Every structure is written in C-alpha cells, then in structure tokens.
Short mmCIF file of C-alpha atoms in Angstrom, two decimals:
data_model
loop_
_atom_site.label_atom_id
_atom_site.label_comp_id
_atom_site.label_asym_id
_atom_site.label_seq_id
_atom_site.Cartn_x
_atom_site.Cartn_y
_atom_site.Cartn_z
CA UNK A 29 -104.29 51.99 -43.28
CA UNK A 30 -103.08 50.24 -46.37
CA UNK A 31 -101.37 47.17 -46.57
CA UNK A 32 -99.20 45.72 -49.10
CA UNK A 33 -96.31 44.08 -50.43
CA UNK A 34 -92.53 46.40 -50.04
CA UNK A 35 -91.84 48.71 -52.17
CA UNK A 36 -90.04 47.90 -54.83
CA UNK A 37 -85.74 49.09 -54.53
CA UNK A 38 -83.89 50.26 -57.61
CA UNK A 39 -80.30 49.88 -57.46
CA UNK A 40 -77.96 51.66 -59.39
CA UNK A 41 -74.62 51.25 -60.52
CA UNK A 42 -71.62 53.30 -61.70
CA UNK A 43 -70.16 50.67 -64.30
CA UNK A 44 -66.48 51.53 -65.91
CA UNK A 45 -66.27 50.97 -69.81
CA UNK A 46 -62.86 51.71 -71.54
CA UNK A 47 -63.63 53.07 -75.31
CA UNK A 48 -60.85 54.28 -77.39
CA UNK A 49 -59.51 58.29 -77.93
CA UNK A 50 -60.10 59.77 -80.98
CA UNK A 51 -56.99 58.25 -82.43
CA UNK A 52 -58.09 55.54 -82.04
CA UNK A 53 -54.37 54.79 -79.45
CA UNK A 54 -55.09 55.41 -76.18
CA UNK A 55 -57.45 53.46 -73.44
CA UNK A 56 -60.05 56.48 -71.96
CA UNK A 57 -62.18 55.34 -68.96
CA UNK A 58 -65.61 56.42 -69.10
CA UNK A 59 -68.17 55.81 -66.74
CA UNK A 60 -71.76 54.95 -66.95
CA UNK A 61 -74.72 54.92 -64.88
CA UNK A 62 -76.76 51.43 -64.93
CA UNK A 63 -79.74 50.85 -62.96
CA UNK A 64 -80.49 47.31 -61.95
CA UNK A 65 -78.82 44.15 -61.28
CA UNK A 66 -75.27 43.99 -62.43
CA UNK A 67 -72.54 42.01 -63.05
CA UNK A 68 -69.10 41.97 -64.87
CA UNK A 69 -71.13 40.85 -68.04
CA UNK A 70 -73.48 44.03 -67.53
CA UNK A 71 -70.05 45.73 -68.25
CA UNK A 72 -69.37 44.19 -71.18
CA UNK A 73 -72.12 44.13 -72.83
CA UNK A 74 -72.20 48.36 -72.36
CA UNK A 75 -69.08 48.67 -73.92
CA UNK A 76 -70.03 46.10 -76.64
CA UNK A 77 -73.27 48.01 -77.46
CA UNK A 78 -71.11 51.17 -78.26
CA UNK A 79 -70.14 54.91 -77.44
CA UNK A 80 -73.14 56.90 -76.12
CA UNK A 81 -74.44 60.00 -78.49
CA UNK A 82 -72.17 62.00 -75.58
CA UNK A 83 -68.94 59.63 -75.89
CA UNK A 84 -69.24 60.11 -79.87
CA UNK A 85 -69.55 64.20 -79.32
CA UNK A 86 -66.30 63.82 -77.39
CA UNK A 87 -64.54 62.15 -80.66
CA UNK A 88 -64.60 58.77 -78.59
CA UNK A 89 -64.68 55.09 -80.51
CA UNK A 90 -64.41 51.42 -80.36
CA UNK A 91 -62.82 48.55 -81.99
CA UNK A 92 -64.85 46.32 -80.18
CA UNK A 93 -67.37 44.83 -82.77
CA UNK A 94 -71.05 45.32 -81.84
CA UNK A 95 -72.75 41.95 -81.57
CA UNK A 96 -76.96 41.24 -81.49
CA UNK A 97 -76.01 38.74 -78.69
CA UNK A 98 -75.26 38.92 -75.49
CA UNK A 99 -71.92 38.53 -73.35
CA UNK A 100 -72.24 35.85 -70.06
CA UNK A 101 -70.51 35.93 -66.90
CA UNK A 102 -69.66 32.12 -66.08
CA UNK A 103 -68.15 32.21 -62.93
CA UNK A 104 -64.23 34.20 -63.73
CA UNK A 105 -65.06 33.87 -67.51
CA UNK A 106 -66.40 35.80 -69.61
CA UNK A 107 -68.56 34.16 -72.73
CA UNK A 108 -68.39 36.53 -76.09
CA UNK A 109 -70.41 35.58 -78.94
CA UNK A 110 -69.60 33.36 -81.61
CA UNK A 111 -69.90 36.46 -83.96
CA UNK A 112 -66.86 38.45 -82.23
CA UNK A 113 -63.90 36.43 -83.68
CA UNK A 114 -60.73 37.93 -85.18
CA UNK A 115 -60.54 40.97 -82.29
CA UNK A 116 -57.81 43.45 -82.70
CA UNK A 117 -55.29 44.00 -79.83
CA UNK A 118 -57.25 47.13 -78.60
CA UNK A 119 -60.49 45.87 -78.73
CA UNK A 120 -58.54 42.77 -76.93
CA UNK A 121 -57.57 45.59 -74.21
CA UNK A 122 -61.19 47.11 -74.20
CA UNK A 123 -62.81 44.23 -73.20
CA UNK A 124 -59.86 43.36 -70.30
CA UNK A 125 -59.82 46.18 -68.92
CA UNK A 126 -63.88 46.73 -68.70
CA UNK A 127 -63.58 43.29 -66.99
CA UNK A 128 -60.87 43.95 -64.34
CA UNK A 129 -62.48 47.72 -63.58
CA UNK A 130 -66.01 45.58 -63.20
CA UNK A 131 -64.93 43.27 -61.07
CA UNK A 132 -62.75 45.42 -58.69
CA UNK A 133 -66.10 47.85 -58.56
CA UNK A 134 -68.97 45.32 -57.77
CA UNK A 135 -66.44 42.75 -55.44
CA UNK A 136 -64.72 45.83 -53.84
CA UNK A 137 -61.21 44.76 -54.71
CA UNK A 138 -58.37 46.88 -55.44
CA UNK A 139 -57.86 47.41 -59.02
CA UNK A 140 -53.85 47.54 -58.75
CA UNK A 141 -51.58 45.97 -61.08
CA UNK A 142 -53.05 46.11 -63.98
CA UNK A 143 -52.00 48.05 -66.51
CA UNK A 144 -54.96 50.41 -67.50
CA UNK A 145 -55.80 53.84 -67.09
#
C-alpha cells in the first residue's frame, strides 16, 4: 500500500461573457468553460482577452479593448487597467453585464433586474 498526499481536485467553471452580434448592436451571452479558481475578475479578464476562434466563426466581436494587463476583483469593484480609458457605451455594457452574470453564477444569486440578455 501506497501512501501519499490527496489527490489533487480540478474545478471547473461555466463563466458567462457578453461579446457583441455581428452588428456590432446587440448584447449575445456566450458561455465558457474555465478550469480553476475563479472569480468575477476571471470573467473579465475572458471577455477582455477576446472572441474565441469559434465566437469569431459565428460573426461575434468586441468593443472591449484588449489589454496586456490584468483586471482585479477588490472586494464589489472591479480594477481595469490604466490602458482601457475612453470605453464606448457597449463595451461599457460588456464589461457590466459579464460582472453581474459572474457574480450571480459563483455567489448563487438571482440575476433579475438587470437589464441584459
């Protein structure tokens, strides 16, 4: 008989990230599969690292500006780098409504009364 430390746990995560339609007018939830730990800024920093190869295939964009840094969760506020200044109203209502959909996922709130898709 062997003995040893536990074995090591994986958790994984279905994260929501809201890109843009084709349009470029319209909110579309996606979701995304993340393994390890997780929180709102996890999220973020999905959406702020861009449409997957399968989003772009599905004519699916962003306005929100890709950034080499990294967003941080500080307690209810979310930190964006200095680099992402001047955001437009949808990237504005990207990055919201990632947020909201995060938090209501990982603190098993309700996600009601908020206006996104």
């Amino acid at each position: 008989m062997l003995t040893g430390a536990e074995a090591p746990t994986v958790s994984s995560h279905e994260l929501t990230v809201y890109l843009l339609s084709a349009k470029g007018d319209e909110l579309v939830r996606r979701t995304r599969d993340y393994t390890g730990n997780v929180d709102t800024a996890t999220a973020i920093n999905l959406l702020v690292a861009g449409p997957t190869e399968d989003e772009k295939k599905l004519g699916l964009t962003t306005e929100v500006p890709s950034s080499s840094s990294r967003v941080y969760a500080v307690s209810n506020l979310i930190v964006l780098p200095e680099d992402m200044v001047g955001l437009t109203k949808m990237a504005q209502f990207q990055l919201y409504c990632t947020a909201i959909a995060s938090k209501a996922k990982l603190e098993g709130v309700p996600f009601s009364g908020v206006e996104c898709p």
